[in-house]
Coordinates of C-alpha atoms and ligand atoms in Angstrom, one line a residue:
Chain S
X995 CA -92.0 7.9 -71.8
X996 CA -90.5 9.4 -74.5
X997 CA -89.6 7.5 -77.8
X998 CA -86.2 5.7 -78.3
X999 CA -84.7 7.3 -81.3
X1000 CA -82.7 4.6 -82.5
X1001 CA -80.0 5.8 -81.9
X1002 CA -76.8 4.5 -83.2
X1003 CA -76.9 1.3 -81.7
X1004 CA -74.5 -1.2 -82.8
X1005 CA -75.2 -4.7 -81.2
X1006 CA -71.4 -5.9 -81.4
X1007 CA -70.4 -9.5 -82.9
X1008 CA -71.4 -12.2 -81.0
X1009 CA -68.7 -14.7 -81.0
X1010 CA -67.0 -11.8 -78.4
X1011 CA -69.2 -10.9 -76.4
X1012 CA -69.1 -11.4 -72.8
X1013 CA -71.0 -14.5 -71.4
X1014 CA -73.8 -13.5 -69.4
X1015 CA -74.9 -10.9 -71.9
X1016 CA -78.4 -11.2 -73.0
X1017 CA -79.1 -13.5 -76.4
X1018 CA -80.7 -10.9 -78.5
X1019 CA -84.0 -13.5 -80.3
X1020 CA -82.5 -14.5 -83.1
X1021 CA -83.5 -14.0 -87.0
X1022 CA -86.6 -10.7 -85.9
X1023 CA -85.0 -7.3 -85.3
X1024 CA -85.6 -6.3 -82.5
X1025 CA -85.8 -2.6 -80.4
X1026 CA -82.9 -2.5 -78.8
X1027 CA -83.7 -2.1 -74.4
X1028 CA -83.2 0.9 -72.9
X1029 CA -80.4 0.8 -70.2
X1030 CA -80.8 3.8 -69.0
X1031 CA -83.6 6.6 -69.0
X1032 CA -84.0 10.0 -67.4
X1033 CA -86.6 12.6 -67.7
X1034 CA -87.5 16.2 -65.9
X1035 CA -84.3 14.9 -63.3
X1036 CA -83.2 18.2 -61.5
X1037 CA -80.7 17.5 -58.8
X1038 CA -80.0 19.1 -55.9
X1039 CA -76.8 19.3 -53.6
X1040 CA -78.1 19.8 -50.2
X1041 CA -75.6 23.0 -49.9
X1042 CA -78.3 24.5 -52.1
X1043 CA -76.6 24.3 -55.7
X1044 CA -78.8 23.0 -58.1
X1045 CA -76.5 21.1 -60.1
X1046 CA -79.3 19.2 -63.5
X1047 CA -82.1 20.9 -64.6
X1048 CA -84.2 19.0 -66.0
X1049 CA -82.5 16.3 -68.3
X1050 CA -83.7 13.3 -70.4
X1051 CA -81.3 11.1 -71.1
X1052 CA -82.6 7.9 -73.0
X1053 CA -79.6 5.7 -74.0
X1054 CA -80.6 2.6 -75.6
X1055 CA -78.1 -1.0 -75.5
X1056 CA -75.8 -0.9 -76.9
X1057 CA -75.3 2.5 -77.5
X1058 CA -72.0 5.2 -77.2
X1059 CA -72.6 7.9 -75.9
X1060 CA -70.3 10.8 -74.8
X1061 CA -70.9 13.5 -72.4
X1062 CA -69.4 16.9 -72.2
X1063 CA -70.1 19.7 -71.4
X1064 CA -68.1 22.7 -70.0
X1065 CA -66.7 22.4 -66.0
X1066 CA -69.3 22.0 -62.9
X1067 CA -71.9 21.4 -66.0
X1068 CA -73.1 18.3 -64.3
X1069 CA -71.9 15.2 -65.5
X1070 CA -70.8 13.7 -63.1
X1071 CA -73.4 14.6 -60.9
X1072 CA -75.8 12.0 -63.5
X1073 CA -73.2 9.8 -62.7
X1074 CA -73.6 10.1 -59.1
X1075 CA -77.0 9.7 -59.7
X1076 CA -77.0 6.2 -62.3
X1077 CA -74.6 4.8 -59.9
X1078 CA -77.1 5.9 -56.6
X1079 CA -74.9 7.9 -55.3
X1080 CA -76.8 10.6 -55.1
X1081 CA -80.7 10.4 -55.6
X1082 CA -82.3 12.7 -57.6
X1083 CA -84.0 15.7 -56.2
X1084 CA -87.2 15.8 -59.2
X1085 CA -87.8 13.4 -61.9
X1086 CA -87.4 9.6 -62.6
X1087 CA -84.0 7.8 -63.2
X1088 CA -84.7 4.1 -65.1
X1089 CA -81.7 1.8 -65.0
X1090 CA -82.3 -1.0 -66.6
X1091 CA -86.0 -0.9 -66.1
X1092 CA -85.5 -0.3 -63.0
X1093 CA -86.7 3.1 -60.7
X1094 CA -83.5 3.8 -58.8
X1095 CA -86.1 6.3 -56.3
X1096 CA -88.3 3.1 -55.6
X1097 CA -84.5 0.6 -54.9
X1098 CA -85.2 -0.4 -51.6
X1099 CA -82.3 0.1 -50.2
X1100 CA -80.4 -3.6 -49.6
X1101 CA -80.8 -4.0 -53.3
X1102 CA -78.5 -0.7 -54.0
X1103 CA -75.5 -3.7 -54.8
X1104 CA -76.9 -5.5 -57.1
X1105 CA -77.9 -2.6 -59.6
X1106 CA -74.7 -1.6 -59.0
X1107 CA -73.0 -4.9 -60.6
X1108 CA -75.2 -3.7 -63.6
X1109 CA -72.4 -1.0 -64.3
X1110 CA -68.6 -0.9 -64.6
X1111 CA -67.3 2.4 -63.7
X1112 CA -63.8 3.8 -63.9
X1113 CA -62.6 7.3 -63.6
X1114 CA -59.8 9.5 -63.7
X1115 CA -57.6 8.2 -60.3
X1116 CA -58.4 4.6 -61.5
X1117 CA -58.9 4.1 -57.3
X1118 CA -57.0 1.1 -57.3
X1119 CA -55.7 0.0 -53.9
X1120 CA -52.1 0.9 -53.5
X1121 CA -50.8 -2.6 -52.0
X1122 CA -52.7 -5.0 -54.0
X1123 CA -51.5 -6.7 -57.3
X1124 CA -53.2 -6.0 -61.0
X1125 CA -54.8 -9.0 -59.8
X1126 CA -55.2 -8.7 -56.5
X1127 CA -56.9 -5.3 -57.7
X1128 CA -60.0 -6.9 -60.1
X1129 CA -60.6 -10.5 -57.5
X1130 CA -61.0 -7.7 -55.0
X1131 CA -64.3 -7.1 -56.9
X1132 CA -65.2 -10.3 -56.7
X1133 CA -64.2 -10.7 -53.4
X1134 CA -66.2 -8.0 -51.6
X1135 CA -69.7 -9.0 -53.5
X1136 CA -69.3 -13.2 -53.0
X1137 CA -68.2 -15.1 -55.7
X1138 CA -67.2 -17.9 -55.3
X1139 CA -63.7 -18.6 -54.6
X1140 CA -63.6 -21.0 -56.6
X1141 CA -64.8 -18.9 -59.8
X1142 CA -62.8 -16.1 -59.1
X1143 CA -59.4 -16.7 -60.7
X1144 CA -60.9 -17.7 -64.0
X1145 CA -62.9 -14.5 -64.0
X1146 CA -59.9 -12.4 -63.4
X1147 CA -58.0 -14.3 -66.4
X1148 CA -60.4 -13.8 -68.6
X1149 CA -60.9 -9.0 -67.7
X1150 CA -57.2 -9.6 -68.0
X1151 CA -57.0 -10.4 -71.1
X1152 CA -59.5 -8.1 -72.8
X1153 CA -57.0 -5.5 -71.0
X1154 CA -54.1 -6.8 -72.3
X1155 CA -53.3 -6.8 -69.0
X1156 CA -52.4 -10.8 -68.8
X1157 CA -48.0 -10.1 -68.4
X1158 CA -48.4 -7.2 -65.6
X1159 CA -50.7 -9.1 -63.4
X1160 CA -48.9 -10.1 -60.6
X1161 CA -47.2 -5.8 -60.2
X1162 CA -48.1 -3.4 -58.3
X1163 CA -50.0 -0.3 -59.4
X1164 CA -47.1 2.3 -58.7
X1165 CA -44.9 -0.1 -60.7
X1166 CA -47.6 1.2 -63.9
X1167 CA -47.9 3.4 -66.5
X1168 CA -51.1 5.3 -66.0
X1169 CA -52.1 3.6 -69.1
X1170 CA -52.1 0.0 -67.5
X1171 CA -53.8 1.6 -64.4
X1172 CA -56.4 2.6 -66.0
X1173 CA -56.7 -0.9 -68.0
X1174 CA -56.6 -2.1 -64.4
X1175 CA -59.3 0.1 -63.5
X1176 CA -60.9 -0.9 -66.8
X1177 CA -60.9 -5.1 -66.3
X1178 CA -62.3 -4.5 -62.4
X1179 CA -65.0 -3.3 -63.6
X1180 CA -65.6 -5.6 -65.9
X1181 CA -66.3 -8.4 -63.4
X1182 CA -69.9 -8.4 -63.4
X1183 CA -70.3 -8.4 -67.3
X1184 CA -72.3 -4.8 -66.5
X1185 CA -74.7 -3.7 -69.2
X1186 CA -73.8 -0.5 -68.8
X1187 CA -70.1 1.0 -68.1
X1188 CA -69.5 4.1 -66.9
X1189 CA -66.6 6.4 -67.5
X1190 CA -65.7 9.6 -66.1
X1191 CA -63.1 11.5 -67.5
X1192 CA -60.9 8.3 -68.1
X1193 CA -58.1 9.9 -69.2
X1194 CA -57.7 13.4 -68.1
X1195 CA -54.6 12.1 -66.2
X1196 CA -53.3 10.3 -69.2
X1197 CA -51.8 12.0 -72.4
X1198 CA -52.8 12.0 -75.3
X1199 CA -51.3 8.6 -76.8
X1200 CA -52.3 6.4 -73.6
X1201 CA -55.3 8.2 -74.5
X1202 CA -55.5 6.5 -77.5
X1203 CA -55.4 3.4 -76.1
X1204 CA -57.9 3.4 -73.6
X1205 CA -60.8 5.0 -76.0
X1206 CA -59.9 2.1 -78.2
X1207 CA -60.1 0.4 -75.3
X1208 CA -63.9 0.8 -74.1
X1209 CA -64.6 0.7 -77.6
X1210 CA -63.8 -2.7 -77.9
X1211 CA -65.6 -3.4 -74.6
X1212 CA -68.7 -0.9 -76.9
X1213 CA -68.3 -3.7 -79.3
X1214 CA -68.5 -6.6 -77.1
X1215 CA -72.2 -5.8 -76.7
X1216 CA -72.3 -3.3 -73.5
X1217 CA -73.6 0.4 -73.2
X1218 CA -70.8 3.1 -72.4
X1219 CA -71.5 6.4 -71.1
X1220 CA -68.4 8.4 -71.2
X1221 CA -67.7 11.8 -69.6
X1222 CA -65.2 13.7 -71.3
X1223 CA -63.8 17.3 -72.0
X1224 CA -61.2 15.5 -74.6
X1225 CA -62.0 17.1 -77.8
X1226 CA -60.2 15.3 -80.2
X1227 CA -61.3 12.2 -79.2
X1228 CA -65.0 12.8 -79.3
X1229 CA -64.7 14.6 -82.5
X1230 CA -62.1 12.0 -84.1
X1231 CA -64.9 8.7 -82.6
X1232 CA -68.8 11.2 -84.4
X1233 CA -71.0 8.6 -81.7
X1234 CA -74.0 10.4 -79.8
X1235 CA -72.4 13.3 -78.0
X1236 CA -75.1 14.9 -75.1
X1237 CA -73.5 18.2 -73.8
X1238 CA -74.7 19.6 -70.8
X1239 CA -74.6 23.3 -69.6
X1240 CA -75.6 24.5 -66.2
X1241 CA -77.3 21.1 -65.8
X1242 CA -79.5 21.7 -68.4
X1243 CA -79.2 19.3 -72.0
X1244 CA -78.3 21.6 -75.0
X1245 CA -77.4 20.1 -77.4
X1246 CA -78.0 15.4 -78.7
X1247 CA -77.2 14.7 -81.5
X1248 CA -76.1 11.3 -82.8
X1249 CA -72.1 10.8 -85.0
X1250 CA -71.3 14.2 -83.8
X1251 CA -68.2 16.4 -83.1
X1252 CA -67.1 18.1 -79.6
X1253 CA -68.5 21.6 -80.5
X1254 CA -66.4 24.4 -79.4
X1255 CA -68.7 26.3 -76.7
X1256 CA -68.6 22.6 -75.4
Chain G
X208 CA -71.6 -18.2 -46.2
X209 CA -68.1 -19.4 -44.8
X210 CA -66.7 -18.1 -47.4
X211 CA -68.2 -14.4 -46.3
X212 CA -67.5 -15.6 -42.4
X213 CA -63.8 -16.8 -43.1
X214 CA -64.0 -13.0 -46.0
X215 CA -64.9 -11.2 -42.3
X216 CA -62.1 -12.3 -40.1
X217 CA -59.6 -12.3 -42.7
X218 CA -60.4 -9.2 -43.7
X219 CA -60.6 -7.9 -39.7
X220 CA -57.3 -9.6 -38.8
X221 CA -56.0 -7.0 -41.3
X222 CA -57.4 -4.2 -39.4
X223 CA -56.5 -5.2 -36.0
X224 CA -52.9 -6.3 -37.3
X225 CA -52.5 -2.9 -39.4
X226 CA -53.6 -0.9 -36.8
X227 CA -52.4 -2.8 -33.6
X228 CA -51.1 -0.6 -31.2
X229 CA -54.8 0.5 -30.8
X230 CA -55.3 -3.3 -31.1
X231 CA -53.4 -4.5 -28.7
X232 CA -54.3 -0.8 -26.1
X233 CA -58.1 -1.9 -26.9
X234 CA -57.2 -5.6 -25.9
X235 CA -55.8 -4.7 -22.5
X236 CA -58.4 -2.3 -21.0
X237 CA -60.8 -4.9 -22.5
X238 CA -58.5 -7.4 -20.2
X239 CA -58.9 -4.4 -17.6
X240 CA -62.0 -4.2 -17.6
X241 CA -63.1 -7.8 -18.3
X242 CA -60.8 -8.3 -14.6
X243 CA -62.7 -5.9 -12.4
X244 CA -66.0 -7.6 -13.4
X245 CA -65.3 -10.9 -12.5
X246 CA -63.3 -9.8 -9.2
X247 CA -67.0 -8.3 -8.6
X248 CA -69.0 -11.8 -9.5
X249 CA -66.3 -14.0 -7.0
X250 CA -66.4 -11.2 -4.6
X251 CA -70.1 -11.1 -4.5
X252 CA -71.1 -15.2 -5.0
X253 CA -69.2 -16.1 -2.4
X254 CA -70.1 -13.0 0.6
X255 CA -73.8 -14.0 -1.1
X256 CA -73.3 -17.4 -0.2
X257 CA -71.3 -16.6 3.5
X258 CA -74.9 -14.9 4.1
X259 CA -77.1 -17.6 3.1
X260 CA -75.2 -20.1 5.1
X261 CA -75.4 -17.7 8.7
X262 CA -78.9 -16.4 8.0
X263 CA -80.3 -20.4 7.8
X264 CA -78.3 -22.0 9.5
X265 CA -77.9 -21.4 13.2
X266 CA -78.2 -17.9 14.9
X267 CA -76.2 -17.9 17.5
X268 CA -72.7 -19.6 18.7
X269 CA -71.3 -19.5 21.6
X270 CA -68.0 -20.0 22.1
X271 CA -66.5 -22.2 25.0
X272 CA -63.9 -22.0 26.9
X273 CA -61.7 -24.9 26.6
X274 CA -61.4 -24.5 30.7
X275 CA -65.2 -25.3 31.2
X276 CA -66.2 -27.6 33.3
X277 CA -68.5 -30.2 31.0
X278 CA -71.5 -31.0 34.0
X279 CA -71.2 -26.8 33.6
X280 CA -72.2 -26.8 29.6
X281 CA -74.7 -29.7 30.0
X282 CA -76.5 -27.8 32.4
X283 CA -76.0 -24.8 30.1
X284 CA -77.4 -26.6 27.0
X285 CA -80.3 -28.1 28.5
X286 CA -81.8 -24.1 29.9
X287 CA -80.5 -22.6 26.5
X288 CA -82.9 -25.6 25.0
X289 CA -85.7 -24.6 27.4
X290 CA -85.6 -20.7 26.7
X291 CA -88.8 -19.3 24.9
X292 CA -86.5 -18.0 22.0
X293 CA -85.1 -20.5 21.4
X294 CA -85.7 -23.9 19.1
X295 CA -82.7 -26.1 19.2
X296 CA -79.2 -26.3 20.4
X297 CA -76.6 -27.8 19.4
X298 CA -73.4 -29.5 21.7
X299 CA -70.4 -28.9 18.8
X300 CA -67.4 -30.8 20.9
X301 CA -63.8 -29.2 19.9
X302 CA -63.0 -32.3 18.1
X303 CA -65.9 -32.4 16.0
X304 CA -65.3 -27.9 15.0
X305 CA -61.7 -29.7 14.0
X306 CA -63.6 -32.1 12.5
X307 CA -65.7 -29.9 10.9
X308 CA -62.7 -27.6 9.8
X309 CA -61.0 -30.0 7.6
X310 CA -63.8 -30.7 5.9
X311 CA -64.1 -27.9 4.5
X312 CA -60.3 -26.7 4.0
X313 CA -58.6 -30.3 3.5
X314 CA -56.1 -28.4 1.7
X315 CA -55.2 -26.8 5.5
X316 CA -54.7 -30.9 7.1
X317 CA -50.7 -30.3 7.5
X318 CA -51.1 -27.1 9.3
X319 CA -53.3 -27.6 12.0
X320 CA -51.7 -31.4 12.3
X321 CA -48.5 -30.0 13.1
X322 CA -50.1 -27.3 15.6
X323 CA -49.4 -28.7 19.1
X324 CA -53.2 -28.8 20.1
X325 CA -56.2 -28.1 18.1
X326 CA -57.3 -24.9 18.6
X327 CA -60.9 -24.5 17.8
X328 CA -63.3 -24.0 20.4
X329 CA -66.6 -26.3 21.4
X330 CA -68.8 -23.9 20.8
X331 CA -73.2 -24.7 21.5
X332 CA -74.7 -24.0 18.1
X333 CA -78.7 -21.6 18.6
X334 CA -81.3 -21.4 16.7
X335 CA -84.2 -18.9 17.3
X336 CA -87.4 -18.9 16.6
X337 CA -86.9 -14.8 15.5
X338 CA -83.8 -13.4 15.0
X339 CA -84.7 -10.3 16.6
X340 CA -84.5 -12.3 19.4
X341 CA -81.0 -12.2 19.3
X342 CA -80.1 -9.7 21.8
X343 CA -82.2 -11.3 25.0
X344 CA -80.5 -15.1 24.4
X345 CA -76.5 -13.1 23.6
X346 CA -77.1 -11.5 26.9
X347 CA -77.8 -14.4 28.7
X348 CA -75.1 -16.9 27.6
X349 CA -72.8 -13.5 27.7
X350 CA -73.1 -14.1 31.2
X351 CA -72.6 -17.7 32.0
X352 CA -69.8 -18.9 33.3
X353 CA -68.9 -21.4 30.6
X354 CA -69.2 -19.5 27.8
X355 CA -65.7 -17.5 26.3
X356 CA -67.4 -15.3 23.9
X357 CA -70.6 -15.0 21.4
X358 CA -70.5 -14.4 18.4
X359 CA -73.2 -11.9 17.3
X360 CA -74.0 -13.9 13.5
X361 CA -76.9 -10.7 13.9
X362 CA -74.2 -8.0 13.6
X363 CA -72.2 -10.2 11.5
X364 CA -75.6 -10.1 9.0
X365 CA -76.6 -7.3 9.2
X366 CA -73.2 -5.9 8.5
X367 CA -72.8 -8.1 5.7
X368 CA -75.5 -6.6 3.9
X369 CA -74.1 -3.2 4.3
X370 CA -71.4 -4.0 2.9
X371 CA -72.0 -7.0 -0.1
X372 CA -74.8 -4.0 -0.5
X373 CA -71.8 -1.3 -0.5
X374 CA -69.6 -3.5 -2.4
X375 CA -72.5 -3.8 -5.2
X376 CA -73.0 -0.4 -6.2
X377 CA -69.9 0.8 -6.0
X378 CA -68.6 -2.3 -8.3
X379 CA -70.8 -1.8 -10.4
X380 CA -70.7 2.1 -10.9
X381 CA -66.4 1.3 -11.6
X382 CA -67.3 -0.8 -14.4
X383 CA -70.2 1.1 -15.7
X384 CA -67.1 3.7 -16.1
X385 CA -64.8 1.3 -16.7
X386 CA -67.3 -0.6 -19.3
X387 CA -67.4 3.3 -21.1
X388 CA -64.3 3.8 -21.4
X389 CA -64.1 1.0 -23.4
X390 CA -66.4 1.5 -25.5
X391 CA -65.1 4.9 -26.3
X392 CA -62.0 3.1 -26.8
X393 CA -63.3 0.3 -28.7
X394 CA -65.1 2.9 -31.1
X395 CA -62.0 5.1 -31.6
X396 CA -59.9 1.8 -32.7
X397 CA -62.7 0.4 -35.1
X398 CA -62.8 4.1 -36.3
X399 CA -59.9 4.1 -37.2
X400 CA -59.8 1.1 -38.6
X401 CA -62.9 2.4 -41.0
X402 CA -60.5 5.7 -41.4
X403 CA -57.6 3.4 -42.7
X404 CA -59.9 1.8 -45.0
X405 CA -61.8 4.6 -46.8
X406 CA -60.0 3.8 -49.8
X407 CA -61.3 0.1 -49.5
X408 CA -65.1 0.9 -48.7
X409 CA -65.4 3.7 -51.4
X410 CA -64.0 0.7 -54.1
X411 CA -66.5 -1.7 -52.6
X412 CA -69.3 0.6 -52.9
X413 CA -68.6 1.1 -56.5
X414 CA -68.7 -2.3 -56.9
X415 CA -71.4 -3.7 -55.9
X416 CA -70.5 -5.1 -52.2
X417 CA -73.6 -5.2 -50.6
X418 CA -73.5 -3.2 -46.6
X419 CA -72.9 -7.2 -45.0
X420 CA -69.5 -7.3 -47.0
X421 CA -68.9 -3.6 -45.5
X422 CA -69.6 -3.9 -42.5
X423 CA -69.5 -7.6 -40.8
X424 CA -65.8 -6.9 -41.7
X425 CA -65.6 -4.3 -38.8
X426 CA -67.7 -6.4 -36.3
X427 CA -65.7 -8.7 -36.6
X428 CA -62.7 -7.1 -35.6
X429 CA -64.5 -5.9 -32.4
X430 CA -65.6 -8.5 -31.5
X431 CA -62.2 -10.7 -31.3
X432 CA -61.4 -7.7 -29.3
X433 CA -64.2 -8.9 -26.8
X434 CA -62.5 -12.2 -27.6
X435 CA -59.1 -12.1 -26.7
X436 CA -59.7 -9.5 -23.3
X437 CA -62.1 -12.5 -22.2
X438 CA -59.8 -14.9 -22.8
X439 CA -56.5 -13.2 -21.3
X440 CA -59.0 -12.5 -18.7
X441 CA -60.1 -16.2 -18.7
X442 CA -56.7 -17.7 -18.9
X443 CA -55.1 -15.3 -16.0
X444 CA -58.4 -16.5 -13.9
X445 CA -57.2 -19.8 -14.1
X446 CA -53.4 -19.4 -14.0
X447 CA -54.6 -17.5 -10.6
X448 CA -58.0 -19.7 -9.0
X449 CA -55.5 -21.8 -6.5
X450 CA -54.5 -18.0 -4.3
X451 CA -57.8 -16.7 -5.9
X452 CA -59.4 -20.2 -3.7
X453 CA -56.8 -19.5 -0.4
X454 CA -57.5 -15.6 -0.1
X455 CA -60.8 -16.2 -0.4
X456 CA -61.1 -19.2 2.3
X457 CA -58.5 -16.7 3.8
X458 CA -61.3 -14.8 4.7
X459 CA -64.1 -16.0 5.0
X460 CA -62.3 -18.9 7.6
X461 CA -65.4 -18.4 10.8
X462 CA -67.4 -19.3 8.1
X463 CA -68.1 -22.3 5.2
X464 CA -67.9 -20.9 2.4
X465 CA -68.8 -23.4 -0.7
X466 CA -67.3 -21.7 -3.8
X467 CA -69.7 -24.0 -6.2
X468 CA -68.2 -26.2 -8.7
X469 CA -70.4 -23.7 -11.0
X470 CA -68.8 -20.1 -10.1
X471 CA -65.6 -20.6 -12.6
X472 CA -67.7 -21.8 -15.5
X473 CA -70.4 -19.2 -15.0
X474 CA -67.7 -16.0 -14.5
X475 CA -65.9 -17.3 -18.1
X476 CA -69.3 -17.5 -20.0
X477 CA -69.9 -13.7 -18.8
X478 CA -66.5 -12.7 -19.6
X479 CA -67.2 -14.1 -22.4
X480 CA -70.6 -12.7 -23.7
X481 CA -69.1 -9.5 -22.1
X482 CA -65.9 -9.3 -24.0
X483 CA -67.9 -9.3 -26.8
X484 CA -70.6 -8.2 -26.3
X485 CA -68.7 -4.6 -26.3
X486 CA -66.8 -5.2 -28.9
X487 CA -69.3 -5.7 -31.4
X488 CA -71.3 -2.6 -30.0
X489 CA -68.7 -0.7 -30.5
X490 CA -67.6 -1.4 -33.5
X491 CA -71.2 -1.1 -34.3
X492 CA -71.7 2.5 -33.1
X493 CA -68.5 3.4 -35.1
X494 CA -69.5 2.2 -38.0
X495 CA -72.9 3.3 -37.6
X496 CA -72.9 7.2 -39.3
X497 CA -70.1 6.6 -41.1
X498 CA -72.1 3.7 -44.1
X499 CA -75.3 4.8 -43.6
X500 CA -76.4 5.9 -47.1
Ligands
ATP653 N1 -71.5 16.9 -53.4 C1 -71.7 18.0 -54.0 N2 -72.4 19.2 -53.2 C2 -72.4 20.0 -53.6 N3 -72.7 20.2 -54.5 C3 -71.7 20.0 -55.6 C4 -71.7 18.3 -54.9 N4 -71.4 17.4 -55.9 C5 -71.2 18.8 -57.3 N5 -71.6 19.2 -56.7 C6 -71.7 21.4 -58.5 O1 -72.5 20.8 -59.2 C7 -72.7 21.2 -59.5 C8 -71.7 19.8 -61.1 O2 -70.9 19.2 -61.0 P1 -70.1 18.0 -61.0 O3 -69.5 17.2 -60.5 O4 -71.6 17.0 -61.7 O5 -70.0 18.5 -63.1 P2 -69.0 18.0 -63.7 O6 -69.9 18.6 -65.1 O7 -68.5 17.2 -64.4 O8 -67.8 18.7 -64.4 P3 -65.9 19.2 -64.6 O9 -66.1 18.7 -65.5 O10 -65.2 19.9 -63.7 O11 -65.2 17.0 -63.2 C9 -71.3 22.2 -59.5 O12 -71.1 23.2 -59.9 C10 -69.9 21.6 -58.3 O13 -69.7 22.5 -57.7
MG654 MG1 -67.4 15.8 -63.3

C-alpha cells in the first residue's frame, strides 16, 4: 500500500466535534488515520461497461476532497463502491481499514453507518416531516426510542433547521431539503461524509450555503468526499481535488482549482 | 427486540392500510381457502370416526319387525348365536334403541317425545369372526320371519372407504389449487407493498438498516393477512358450529358419530397455522428476489 501523503488534513476544533468521533491522543503529533483507500480498483458493470480502470485513492481522516471529472468519468461509481452498493471487479477498497470485498453481507449495514451520504435528489420521504425523515434513519437502524429525539434535535441544530422541523419536504426550499438530507446523514456520527453532486439542483447562492455546511461538518472532524461539476466552488475553496477521466485518476492535487478539462 | 417487533408491526399495518383494496382481496381469498380446509377436515374427521366405529363394533345389524313374535325373536337369537361365523349376538329392544339414540342425540329428545310412537325398530346386533362371512349371515337373516331388513354394514363400510378416499383426494386437490392461488395473491400483495416502498427501502439501505429491518415488516404484513384470514374463518366456524353440528348429526344419524371435543381446537390450530404459514411464505417469496444484494 502506498504511503499516505499528508494532504490538507485539518482535524477540527475539539470543543464542537460530534460525539462518537474518536479522541486524538493528546500531545504527540500523530499521522492521520486513513478513512478510505482504493488500490488498483477496476469496475466493469454487468453490461460490459468499464467505469473505473485502476484507480488508486487514499483519503486520510479529516480530509476534504473534491471528486471532479466529465460526465461518465466514474465519480458516482467510486461512491457506489464505497457504500458497497457495487463491488470492485479488481483491486482493493478499504473503508476505515475494512476490506469491503471480504465484508460479510450481515456486516454491510454497520459499515454503511460509518458513512453519511447525500445526493443531488435529496431522497427525502415526502409524507414525513423534516423531523420524521431524520428520525427514520435512527428508527430503521434499531436506535432505542428514547435516544432518537435528542439526536434528531442535535443534527437539526447543526444544519440550522430547528425551526422547520415539522414541515413536509414539499413545503421546503431545495436548500432546506438538502440540509434535511444532510442532517439525516449525520445521525450516526459518520466517519466519512459523501456528497454526490449535492448542489446539482440548487442555484448558486443556495449552493454556497450547502458548501458552507459541508465545510463546517469537515471542521467537526468528519472526512468529506464531494463529487461535483461546480467549478466555481472547487476553485474558490482550494481543497484537495481528484480528477477522473474515463475511469482513471488523471490528477490528484492539494489546494487545487477546477481545470477547464475537468 | 420489542422495539423491532413494534416497528415491524407498525410498518406492516401501514403497508396493509396503504394498499387496503389488495389487502382485503388477499384476506378474503385466504378466508375462502381456510374455510374449505376446515370443511374438509371436519367432514373427514366425521367420516373417519364413523368408519372406526363401524369397523370395530357390530358388523351385522338385523332390524326386526315391530310385529314380530318375541318367542320367534328368542329362537332366532339362539340360532344365530350358534352359527360358527358368529362370535356374539345381542338383542336391542325398541326401548333400548330409543335410549341409545337419545343418549347420542340429546337435542332431539323433544322431537322424539312428540312422536306418537317409538319409531326405532328392535334389532339383533351381530359380531362376526371374519367380516368376509357377512354375506352368509346376512342371507340367512334375510330369510327369517322376524327380520325386517339387514343393514349391510360391510357394504356401507366399503362405500365409505371409497367415498372418504375420493373426498380426500378431491379435497386435497382443490385445496392445493386454492392454496396456490392464495399464495399468488399474497406474493403480489407484498410485491406491491415492496414496490410502493422502493424509495423507503433505498433510504433504509443507505442509512445502514439491517436486512431484518427491511424484510421483517413485509413478512409481518403477509403474516397479518394470514392471521386475519384465520381469525375470520375461526369466527365464522364458531358462529356456525351449531348448524354445522346439526347437519353432521343428521347426516350420520344411523351411526353414532361422537364429534370429539378436540376437533374444534384442532381445526382452529390448523387454520391458524396454515393461514400464517402461507402468509409468511408468500411474503418471503416476494421479497427474496427484491432485496438480495
Ligand atoms: N449500473 C450501471 N450499469 C452499467 N453501466 C453503468 C452503471 N452505472 C454507471 N454506468 C456507466 O459507468 C460510467 C461511469 O458512470 P458514473 O455514474 O460513475 O459517472 P459520473 O462520473 O458519476 O457521471 P456524472 O457526472 O454524469 O454523474 C458511465 O459510462 C455510465 O454509463
Ligand atoms: Mg454521477
